[in-house]
Short mmCIF file of C-alpha atoms and ligand atoms in Angstrom, two decimals:
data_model
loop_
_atom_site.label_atom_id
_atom_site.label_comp_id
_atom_site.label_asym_id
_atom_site.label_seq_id
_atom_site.Cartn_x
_atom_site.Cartn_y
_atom_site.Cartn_z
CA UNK A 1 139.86 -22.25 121.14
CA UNK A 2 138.09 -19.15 121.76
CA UNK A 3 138.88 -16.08 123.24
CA UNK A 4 136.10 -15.19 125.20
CA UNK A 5 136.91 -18.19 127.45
CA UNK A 6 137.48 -16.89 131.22
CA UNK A 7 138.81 -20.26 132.73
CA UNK A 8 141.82 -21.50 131.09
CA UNK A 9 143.32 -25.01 131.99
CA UNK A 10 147.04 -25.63 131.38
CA UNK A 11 148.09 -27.29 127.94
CA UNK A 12 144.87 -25.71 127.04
CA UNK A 13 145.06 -23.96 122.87
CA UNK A 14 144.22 -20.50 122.74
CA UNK A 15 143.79 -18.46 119.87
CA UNK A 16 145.50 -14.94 120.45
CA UNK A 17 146.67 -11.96 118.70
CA UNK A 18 150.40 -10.84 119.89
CA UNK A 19 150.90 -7.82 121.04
CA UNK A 20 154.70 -5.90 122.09
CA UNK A 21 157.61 -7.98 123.40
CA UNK A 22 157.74 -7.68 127.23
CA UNK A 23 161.20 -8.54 129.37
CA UNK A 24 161.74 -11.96 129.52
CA UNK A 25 161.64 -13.06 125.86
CA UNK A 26 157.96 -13.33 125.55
CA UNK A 27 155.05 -11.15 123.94
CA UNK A 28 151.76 -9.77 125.70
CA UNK A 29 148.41 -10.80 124.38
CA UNK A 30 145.18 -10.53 126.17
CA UNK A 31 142.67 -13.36 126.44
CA UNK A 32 139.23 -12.33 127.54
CA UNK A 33 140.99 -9.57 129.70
CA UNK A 34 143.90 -11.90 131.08
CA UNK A 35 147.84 -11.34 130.23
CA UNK A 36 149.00 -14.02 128.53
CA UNK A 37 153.06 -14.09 128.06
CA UNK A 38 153.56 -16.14 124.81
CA UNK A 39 156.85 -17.09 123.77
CA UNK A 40 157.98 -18.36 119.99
CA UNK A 41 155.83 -15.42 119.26
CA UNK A 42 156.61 -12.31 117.58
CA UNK A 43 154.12 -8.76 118.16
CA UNK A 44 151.41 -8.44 115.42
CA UNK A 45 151.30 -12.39 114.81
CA UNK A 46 147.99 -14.41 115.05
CA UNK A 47 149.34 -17.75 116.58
CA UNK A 48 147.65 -20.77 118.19
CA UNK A 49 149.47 -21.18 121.68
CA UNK A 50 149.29 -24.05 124.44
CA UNK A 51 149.22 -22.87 127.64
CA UNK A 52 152.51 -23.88 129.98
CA UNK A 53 151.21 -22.10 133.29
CA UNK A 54 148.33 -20.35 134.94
CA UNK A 55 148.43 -17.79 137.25
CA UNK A 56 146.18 -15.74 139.15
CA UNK A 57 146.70 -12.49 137.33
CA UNK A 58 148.57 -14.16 134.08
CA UNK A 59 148.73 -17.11 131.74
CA UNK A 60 152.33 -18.80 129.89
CA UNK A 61 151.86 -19.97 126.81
CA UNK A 62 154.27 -21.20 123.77
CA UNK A 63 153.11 -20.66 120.33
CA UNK A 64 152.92 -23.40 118.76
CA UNK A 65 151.15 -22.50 115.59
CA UNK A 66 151.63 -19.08 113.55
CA UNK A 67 147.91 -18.20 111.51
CA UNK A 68 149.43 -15.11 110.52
CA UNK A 69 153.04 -14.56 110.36
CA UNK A 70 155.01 -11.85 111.05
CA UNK A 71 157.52 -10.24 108.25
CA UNK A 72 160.33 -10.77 111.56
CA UNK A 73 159.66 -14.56 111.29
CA UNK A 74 162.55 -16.95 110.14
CA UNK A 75 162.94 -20.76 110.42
CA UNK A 76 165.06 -21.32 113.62
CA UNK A 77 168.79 -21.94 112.23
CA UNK A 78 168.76 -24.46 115.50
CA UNK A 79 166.94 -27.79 115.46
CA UNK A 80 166.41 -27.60 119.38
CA UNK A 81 164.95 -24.16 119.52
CA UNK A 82 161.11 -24.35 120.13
CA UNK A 83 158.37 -24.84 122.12
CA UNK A 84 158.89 -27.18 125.01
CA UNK A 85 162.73 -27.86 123.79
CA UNK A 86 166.67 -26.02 124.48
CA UNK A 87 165.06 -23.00 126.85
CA UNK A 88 168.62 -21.32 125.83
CA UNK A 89 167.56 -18.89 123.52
CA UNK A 90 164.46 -17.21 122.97
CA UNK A 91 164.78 -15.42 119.71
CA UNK A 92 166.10 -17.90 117.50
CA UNK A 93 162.36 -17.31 115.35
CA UNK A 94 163.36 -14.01 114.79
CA UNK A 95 165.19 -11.69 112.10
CA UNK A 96 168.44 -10.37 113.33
CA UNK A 97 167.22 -6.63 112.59
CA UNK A 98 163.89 -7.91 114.34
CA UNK A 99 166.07 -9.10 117.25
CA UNK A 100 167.61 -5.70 117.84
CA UNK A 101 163.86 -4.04 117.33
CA UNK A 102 162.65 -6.77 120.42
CA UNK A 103 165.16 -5.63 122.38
CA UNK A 104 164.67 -1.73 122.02
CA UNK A 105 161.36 -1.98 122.34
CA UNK A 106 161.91 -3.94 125.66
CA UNK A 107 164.06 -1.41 127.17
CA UNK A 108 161.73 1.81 126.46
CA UNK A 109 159.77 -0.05 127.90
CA UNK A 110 161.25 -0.62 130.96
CA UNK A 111 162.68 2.70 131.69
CA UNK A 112 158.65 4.02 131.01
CA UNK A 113 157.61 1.89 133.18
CA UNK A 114 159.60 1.12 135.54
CA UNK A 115 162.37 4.16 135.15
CA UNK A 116 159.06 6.44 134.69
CA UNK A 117 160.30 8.45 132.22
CA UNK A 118 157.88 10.25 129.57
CA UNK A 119 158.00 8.65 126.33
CA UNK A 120 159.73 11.88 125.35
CA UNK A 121 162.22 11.37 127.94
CA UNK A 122 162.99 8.00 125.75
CA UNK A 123 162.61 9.41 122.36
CA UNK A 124 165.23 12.42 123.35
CA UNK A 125 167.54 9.56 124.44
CA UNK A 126 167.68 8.33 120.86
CA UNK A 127 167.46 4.84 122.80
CA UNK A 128 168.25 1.74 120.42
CA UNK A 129 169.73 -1.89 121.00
CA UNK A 130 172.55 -2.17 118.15
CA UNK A 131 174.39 -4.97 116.65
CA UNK A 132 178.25 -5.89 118.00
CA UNK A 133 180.09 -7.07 115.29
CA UNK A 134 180.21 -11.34 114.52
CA UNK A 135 176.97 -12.21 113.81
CA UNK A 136 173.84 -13.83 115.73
CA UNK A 137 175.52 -17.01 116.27
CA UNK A 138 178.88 -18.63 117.30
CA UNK A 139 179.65 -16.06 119.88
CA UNK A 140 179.50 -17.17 123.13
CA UNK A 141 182.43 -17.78 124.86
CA UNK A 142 181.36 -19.62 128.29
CA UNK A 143 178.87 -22.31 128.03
CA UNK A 144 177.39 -24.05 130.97
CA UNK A 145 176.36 -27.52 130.33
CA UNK A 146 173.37 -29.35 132.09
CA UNK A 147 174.21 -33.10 132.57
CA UNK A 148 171.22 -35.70 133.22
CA UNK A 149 170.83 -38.40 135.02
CA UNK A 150 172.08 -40.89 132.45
CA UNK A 151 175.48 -38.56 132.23
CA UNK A 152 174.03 -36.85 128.70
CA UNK A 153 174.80 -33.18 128.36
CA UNK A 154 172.58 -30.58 127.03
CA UNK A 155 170.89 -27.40 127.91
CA UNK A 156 167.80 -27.46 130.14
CA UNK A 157 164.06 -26.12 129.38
CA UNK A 158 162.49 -23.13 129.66
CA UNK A 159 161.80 -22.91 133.53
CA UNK A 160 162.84 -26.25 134.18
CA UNK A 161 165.76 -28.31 135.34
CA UNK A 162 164.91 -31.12 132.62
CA UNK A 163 167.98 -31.58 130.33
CA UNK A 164 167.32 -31.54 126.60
CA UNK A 165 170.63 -33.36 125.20
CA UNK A 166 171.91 -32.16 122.23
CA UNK A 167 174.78 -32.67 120.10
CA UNK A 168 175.66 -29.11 119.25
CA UNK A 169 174.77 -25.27 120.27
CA UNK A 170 174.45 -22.34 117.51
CA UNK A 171 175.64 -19.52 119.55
CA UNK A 172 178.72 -21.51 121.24
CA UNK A 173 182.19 -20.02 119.56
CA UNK A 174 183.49 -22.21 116.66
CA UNK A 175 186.08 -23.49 119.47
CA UNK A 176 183.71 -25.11 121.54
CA UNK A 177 181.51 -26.20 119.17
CA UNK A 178 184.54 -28.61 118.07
CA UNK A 179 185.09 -29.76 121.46
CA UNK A 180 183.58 -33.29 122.09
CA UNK A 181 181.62 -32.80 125.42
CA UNK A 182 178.25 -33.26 123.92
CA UNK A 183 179.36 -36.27 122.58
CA UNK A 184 180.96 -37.55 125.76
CA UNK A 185 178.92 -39.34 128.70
CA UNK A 186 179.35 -37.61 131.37
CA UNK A 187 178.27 -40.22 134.50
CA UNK A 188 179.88 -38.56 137.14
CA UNK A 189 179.05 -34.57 136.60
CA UNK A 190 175.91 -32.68 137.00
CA UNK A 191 177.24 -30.12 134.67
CA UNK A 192 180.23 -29.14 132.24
CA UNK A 193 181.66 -25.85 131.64
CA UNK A 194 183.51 -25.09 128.47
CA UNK A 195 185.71 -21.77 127.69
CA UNK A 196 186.64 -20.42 124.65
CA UNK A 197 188.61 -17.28 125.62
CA UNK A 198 189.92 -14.40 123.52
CA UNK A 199 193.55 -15.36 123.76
CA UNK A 200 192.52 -18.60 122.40
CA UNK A 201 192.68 -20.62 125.32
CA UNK A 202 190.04 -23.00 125.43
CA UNK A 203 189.17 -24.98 129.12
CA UNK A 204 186.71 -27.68 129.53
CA UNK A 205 185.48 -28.19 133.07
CA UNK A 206 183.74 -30.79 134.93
CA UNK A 207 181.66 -30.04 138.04
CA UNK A 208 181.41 -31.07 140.60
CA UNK A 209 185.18 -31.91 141.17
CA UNK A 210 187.81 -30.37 138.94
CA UNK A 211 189.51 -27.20 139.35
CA UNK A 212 189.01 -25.01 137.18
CA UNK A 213 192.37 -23.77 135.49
CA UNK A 214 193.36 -20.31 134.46
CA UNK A 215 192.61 -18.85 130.63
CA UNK A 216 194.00 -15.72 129.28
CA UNK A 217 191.59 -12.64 127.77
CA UNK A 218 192.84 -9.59 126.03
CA UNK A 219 191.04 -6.43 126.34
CA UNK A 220 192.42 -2.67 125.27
CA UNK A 221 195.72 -4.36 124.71
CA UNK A 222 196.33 -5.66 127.55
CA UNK A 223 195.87 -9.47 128.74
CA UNK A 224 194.61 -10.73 131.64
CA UNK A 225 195.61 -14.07 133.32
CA UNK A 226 192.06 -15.10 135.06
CA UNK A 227 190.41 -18.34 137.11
CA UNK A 228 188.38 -20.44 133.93
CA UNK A 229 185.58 -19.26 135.89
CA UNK A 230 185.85 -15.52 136.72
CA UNK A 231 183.84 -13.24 135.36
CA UNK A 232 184.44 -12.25 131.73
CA UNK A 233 182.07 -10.36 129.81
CA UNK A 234 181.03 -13.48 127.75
CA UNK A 235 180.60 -12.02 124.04
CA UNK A 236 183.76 -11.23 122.38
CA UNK A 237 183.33 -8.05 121.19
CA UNK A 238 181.20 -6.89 124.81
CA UNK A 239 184.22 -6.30 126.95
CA UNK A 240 186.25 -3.23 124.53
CA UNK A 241 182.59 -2.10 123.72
CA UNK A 242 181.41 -1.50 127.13
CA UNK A 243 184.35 -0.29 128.41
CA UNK A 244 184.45 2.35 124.89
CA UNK A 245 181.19 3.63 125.80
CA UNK A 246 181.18 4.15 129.33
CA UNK A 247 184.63 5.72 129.25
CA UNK A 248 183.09 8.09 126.50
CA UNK A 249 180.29 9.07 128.37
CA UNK A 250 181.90 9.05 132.01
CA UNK A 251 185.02 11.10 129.80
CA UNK A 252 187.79 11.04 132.68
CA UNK A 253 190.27 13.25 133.43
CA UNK A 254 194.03 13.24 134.25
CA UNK A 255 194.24 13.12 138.12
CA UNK A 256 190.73 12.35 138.94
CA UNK A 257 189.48 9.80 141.17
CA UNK A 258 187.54 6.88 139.97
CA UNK A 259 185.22 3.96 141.82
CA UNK A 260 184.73 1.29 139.32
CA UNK A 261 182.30 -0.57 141.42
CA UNK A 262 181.44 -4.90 140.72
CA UNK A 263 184.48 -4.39 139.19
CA UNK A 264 185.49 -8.23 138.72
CA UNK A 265 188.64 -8.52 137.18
CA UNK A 266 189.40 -4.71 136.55
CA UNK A 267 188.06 -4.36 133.36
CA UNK A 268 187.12 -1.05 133.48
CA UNK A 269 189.60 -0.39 135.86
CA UNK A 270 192.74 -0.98 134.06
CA UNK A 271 190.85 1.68 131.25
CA UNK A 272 190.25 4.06 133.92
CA UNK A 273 193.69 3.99 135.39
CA UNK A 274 195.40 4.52 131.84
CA UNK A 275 193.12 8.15 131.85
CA UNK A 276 192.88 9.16 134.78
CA UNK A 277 196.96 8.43 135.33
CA UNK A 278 199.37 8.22 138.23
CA UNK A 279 198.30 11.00 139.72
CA UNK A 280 194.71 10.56 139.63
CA UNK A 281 193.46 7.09 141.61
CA UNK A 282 190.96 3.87 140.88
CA UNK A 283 189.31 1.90 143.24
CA UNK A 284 188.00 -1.14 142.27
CA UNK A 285 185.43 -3.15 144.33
CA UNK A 286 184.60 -6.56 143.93
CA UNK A 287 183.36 -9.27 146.63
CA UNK A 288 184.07 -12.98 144.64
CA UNK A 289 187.71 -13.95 146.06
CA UNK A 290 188.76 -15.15 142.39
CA UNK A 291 187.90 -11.45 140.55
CA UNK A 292 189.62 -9.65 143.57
CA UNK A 293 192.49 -12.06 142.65
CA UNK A 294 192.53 -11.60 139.33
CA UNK A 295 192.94 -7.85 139.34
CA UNK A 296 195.33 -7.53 142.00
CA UNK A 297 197.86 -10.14 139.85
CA UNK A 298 196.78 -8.62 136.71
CA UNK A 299 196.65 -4.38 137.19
CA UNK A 300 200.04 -4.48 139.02
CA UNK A 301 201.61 -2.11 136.03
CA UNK A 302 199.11 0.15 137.58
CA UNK A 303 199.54 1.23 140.97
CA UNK A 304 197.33 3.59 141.37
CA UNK A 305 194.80 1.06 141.33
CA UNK A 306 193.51 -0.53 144.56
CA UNK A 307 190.91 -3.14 144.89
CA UNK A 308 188.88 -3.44 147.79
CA UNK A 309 187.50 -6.87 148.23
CA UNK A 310 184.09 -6.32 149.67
CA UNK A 311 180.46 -6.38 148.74
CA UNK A 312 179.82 -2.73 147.24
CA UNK A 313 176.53 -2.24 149.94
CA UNK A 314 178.68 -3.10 152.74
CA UNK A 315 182.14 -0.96 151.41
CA UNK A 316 180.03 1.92 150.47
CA UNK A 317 177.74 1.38 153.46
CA UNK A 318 180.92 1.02 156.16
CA UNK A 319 182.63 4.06 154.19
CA UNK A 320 185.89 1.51 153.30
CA UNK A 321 185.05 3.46 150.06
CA UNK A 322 184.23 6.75 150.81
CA UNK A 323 183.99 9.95 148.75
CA UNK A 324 184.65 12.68 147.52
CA UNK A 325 184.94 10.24 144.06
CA UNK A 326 184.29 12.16 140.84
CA UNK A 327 183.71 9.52 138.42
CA UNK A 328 182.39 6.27 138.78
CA UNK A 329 181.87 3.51 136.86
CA UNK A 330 179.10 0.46 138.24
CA UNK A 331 178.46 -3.25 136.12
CA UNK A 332 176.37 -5.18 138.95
CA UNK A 333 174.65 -8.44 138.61
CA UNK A 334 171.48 -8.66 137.16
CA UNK A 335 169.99 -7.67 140.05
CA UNK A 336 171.57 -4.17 139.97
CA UNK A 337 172.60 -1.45 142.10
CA UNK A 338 169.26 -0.75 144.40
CA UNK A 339 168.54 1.81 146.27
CA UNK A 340 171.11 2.17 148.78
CA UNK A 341 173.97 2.07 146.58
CA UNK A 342 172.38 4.65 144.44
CA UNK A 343 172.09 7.05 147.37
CA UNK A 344 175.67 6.38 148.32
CA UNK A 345 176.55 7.22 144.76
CA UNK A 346 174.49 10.40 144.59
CA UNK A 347 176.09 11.94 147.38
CA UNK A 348 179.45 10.32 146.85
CA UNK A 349 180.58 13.76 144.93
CA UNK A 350 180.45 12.37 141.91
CA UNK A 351 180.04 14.30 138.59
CA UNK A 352 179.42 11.66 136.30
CA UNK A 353 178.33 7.87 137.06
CA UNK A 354 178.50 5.05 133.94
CA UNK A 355 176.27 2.38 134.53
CA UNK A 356 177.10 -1.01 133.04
CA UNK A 357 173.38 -2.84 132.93
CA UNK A 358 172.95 -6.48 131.70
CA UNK A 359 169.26 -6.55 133.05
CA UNK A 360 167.05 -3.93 131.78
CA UNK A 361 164.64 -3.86 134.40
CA UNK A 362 166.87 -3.45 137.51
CA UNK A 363 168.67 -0.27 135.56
CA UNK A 364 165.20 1.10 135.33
CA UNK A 365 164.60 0.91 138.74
CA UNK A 366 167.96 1.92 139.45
CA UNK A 367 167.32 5.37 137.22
CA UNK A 368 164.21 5.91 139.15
CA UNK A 369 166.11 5.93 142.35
CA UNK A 370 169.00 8.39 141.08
CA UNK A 371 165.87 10.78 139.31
CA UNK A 372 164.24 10.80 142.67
CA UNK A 373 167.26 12.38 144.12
CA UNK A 374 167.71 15.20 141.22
CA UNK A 375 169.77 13.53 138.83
CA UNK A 376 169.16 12.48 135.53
CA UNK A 377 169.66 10.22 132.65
CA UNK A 378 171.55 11.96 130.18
CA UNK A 379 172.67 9.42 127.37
CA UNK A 380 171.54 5.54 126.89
CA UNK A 381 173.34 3.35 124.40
CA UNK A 382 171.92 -0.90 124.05
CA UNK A 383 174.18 -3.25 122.77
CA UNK A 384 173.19 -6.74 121.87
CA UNK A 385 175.49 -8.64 123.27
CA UNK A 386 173.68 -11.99 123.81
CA UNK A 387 171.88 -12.27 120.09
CA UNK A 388 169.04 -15.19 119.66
CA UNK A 389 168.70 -14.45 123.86
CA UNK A 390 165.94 -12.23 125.10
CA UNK A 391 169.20 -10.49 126.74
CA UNK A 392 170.43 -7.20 126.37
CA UNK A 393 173.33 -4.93 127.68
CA UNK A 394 173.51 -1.01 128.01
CA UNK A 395 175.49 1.88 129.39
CA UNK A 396 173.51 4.86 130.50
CA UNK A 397 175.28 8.20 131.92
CA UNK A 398 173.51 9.40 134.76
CA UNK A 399 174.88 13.37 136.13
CA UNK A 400 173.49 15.64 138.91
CA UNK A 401 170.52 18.15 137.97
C1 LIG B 1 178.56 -8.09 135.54
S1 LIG B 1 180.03 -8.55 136.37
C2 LIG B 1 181.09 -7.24 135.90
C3 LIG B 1 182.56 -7.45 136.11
C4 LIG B 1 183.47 -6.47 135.40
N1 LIG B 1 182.98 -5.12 135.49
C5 LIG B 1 183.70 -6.86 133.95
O1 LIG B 1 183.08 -6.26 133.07
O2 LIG B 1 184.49 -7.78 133.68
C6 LIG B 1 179.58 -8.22 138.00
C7 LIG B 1 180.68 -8.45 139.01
O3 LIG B 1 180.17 -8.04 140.29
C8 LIG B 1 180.56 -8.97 141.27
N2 LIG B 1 179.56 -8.82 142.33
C9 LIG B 1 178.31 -9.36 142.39
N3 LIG B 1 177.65 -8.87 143.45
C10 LIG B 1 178.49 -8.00 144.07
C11 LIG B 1 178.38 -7.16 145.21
N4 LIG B 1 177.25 -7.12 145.91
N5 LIG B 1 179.43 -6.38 145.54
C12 LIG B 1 180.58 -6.43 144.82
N6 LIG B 1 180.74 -7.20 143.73
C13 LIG B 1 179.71 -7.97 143.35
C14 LIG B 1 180.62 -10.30 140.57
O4 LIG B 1 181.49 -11.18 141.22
C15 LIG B 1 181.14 -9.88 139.18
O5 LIG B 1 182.54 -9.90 139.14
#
């Protein structure tokens, strides 16, 4: 346990002090020059860590004693969170307010690095990850469980397909927390999806094998009739959120024309379609058959929406959706946009584009790309809508020069 060691074995100790959060739910600290990403860590702590990988540039490690705390440390509320245990959430040692200070910190950091903006760039952004309202726990509407090979279900390890069965997880909604799959064997299935949804329908899935039903979800007054499995923005208070901010910042206008672009189920859509009106025009592009479904059955009060089922790259790309646009609205995977769908947006027409990010570091790139072609970043909100996860949301406006 030293740290002027240069060779470091796996499941090795290591004495470090922890330095800023980094993406990915882990801390920096330096070991005789080497990164080390340590987890169950929080910045400014002196911890004992084991280490779970080694890399050629890097180290993993798990903390797995604290020497000196930090004043952001709490007892886990969940028995499985931990080193080597549920890999489900990564914060679960942390303060709610020190949650929300992880995650800001995380994406200035990102958009410096990454985005390369100045830190005054940041700063005149006023970026900061806030709260949604419920709480850190009991909000997740969609859980995914792992089944192993004795039919118990549970949630699998950090970077590993190991199961770790358990009888009960924090951040689930109250409805599926009552449900008895974790107390079910489960012999056939390799995993179980449950669904709480915000209508109060609540679907329990078994895969492989069963279909998966239909739920309903209410949004901005208005519900939707959707596959179990479709894409729904998975924290209850994410979807009216999201769709509050970016309409705010892309502010549309009776009679203009509108992309909203990974649209899923029409989400944004249906929001864009009530402002822009009937003489102004949506289109929505999404390329999984059962969101392309689910907003042609469900935006048919709204006929000035179409939806284009196609991958964005290729409809963009093949000019099926071609400009002049003049707002648009874009919520991609966690992989985000890249670079060709940025160009395509930049000289779409477009006066204002609201970007819907659930990964941090593929908006940052994604900014890049748009700065490099004279626009800019002109407002950033974060939202935390995955608490006790490493995982954060935002909506950024980005405008010409
Ligand atoms: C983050 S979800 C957003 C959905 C919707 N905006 C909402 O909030 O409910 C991303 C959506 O993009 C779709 N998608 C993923 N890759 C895509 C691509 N390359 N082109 C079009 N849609 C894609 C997914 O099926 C999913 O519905």
């Amino acid at each position: 346990m030293s740290e002027e060691r240069v060779a470091v074995d796996q499941e090795e100790l290591i004495t470090v002090t922890v330095g800023a959060p980094a993406h990915g739910g882990h801390c920096v600290a330096r070991l005789d020059g080497q990164v080390v990403f340590v987890r169950h860590a929080l910045p400014g702590e002196r911890v004992t860590a084991v280490v779970t990988e080694v890399h050629s540039g890097y180290l993993r490690a798990d903390a797995v004693e604290i020497l000196e705390p930090s004043p952001d440390r709490v007892t886990p509320p969940c028995p499985y969170a931990g080193p080597g245990r549920c890999g489900g959430c990564d914060l679960q040692h942390v303060t709610p307010a020190g949650q929300l200070d992880w995650k800001t910190a995380v994406l200035r950091e990102q958009l410096t690095r990454l985005g390369r903006l100045a830190p005054d760039e940041v700063d005149a952004l006023g970026v900061a990850v806030t709260a949604l309202p419920g709480g850190p726990t009991g909000w997740r509407s969609r859980v995914r469980y792992a089944v192993d090979a004795a039919g118990r279900p549970g949630l699998l390890k950090h970077r590993s397909h190991e199961v770790v069965p358990i009888d009960r997880c924090l951040i689930a909604r109250p409805e599926i927390q009552a449900l008895p799959v974790l107390r079910q064997s489960w012999p056939t299935a390799e995993s179980v999806e449950t669904v709480a949804s915000s209508a109060g329908d609540v679907v329990v899935v078994e895969h492989p094998g069963a279909e998966p039903g239909t739920v309903r979800e209410r949004a901005l007054g208005r519900t939707w009739t959707l596959g179990a499995e479709t894409f729904w923005q998975v924290h209850p208070a994410a979807a009216e959120t999201l769709v509050g901010a970016a309409l705010e910042m892309v502010a549309p206008r009776p009679g203009e024309r509108a992309w909203d672009l990974y649209g899923g189920a029409g989400l944004f859509a249906a929001a864009l379609a009530e402002r822009v009106g009937p003489d102004g025009r949506v289109t929505i592009v999404e390329s999984a058959p059962d969101g392309v479904r689910a907003a042609r059955e469900n935006l048919t009060d709204l006929p000035w929406v179409e939806v284009v089922a196609a991958r964005v790259e290729t409809a963009l790309a093949r000019r099926r959706v071609a400009g002049p646009v003049d707002i648009v609205v874009l919520d991609p995977p966690r992989s985000g946009a890249g670079a060709r769908v940025v160009e395509a947006l930049v000289a779409s027409g477009a006066r204002a584009v609201g970007y819907v990010a659930c990964d941090p570091a593929s908006f940052a790139r994604d900014v890049r790309t748009f700065r490099d072609h004279g626009w800019r970043l002109a407002e950033l909100r974060g939202y935390d809508c995955f608490p006790m996860t490493h995982h954060l949301e935002c909506v950024g406006l980005l405008v010409p020069n």
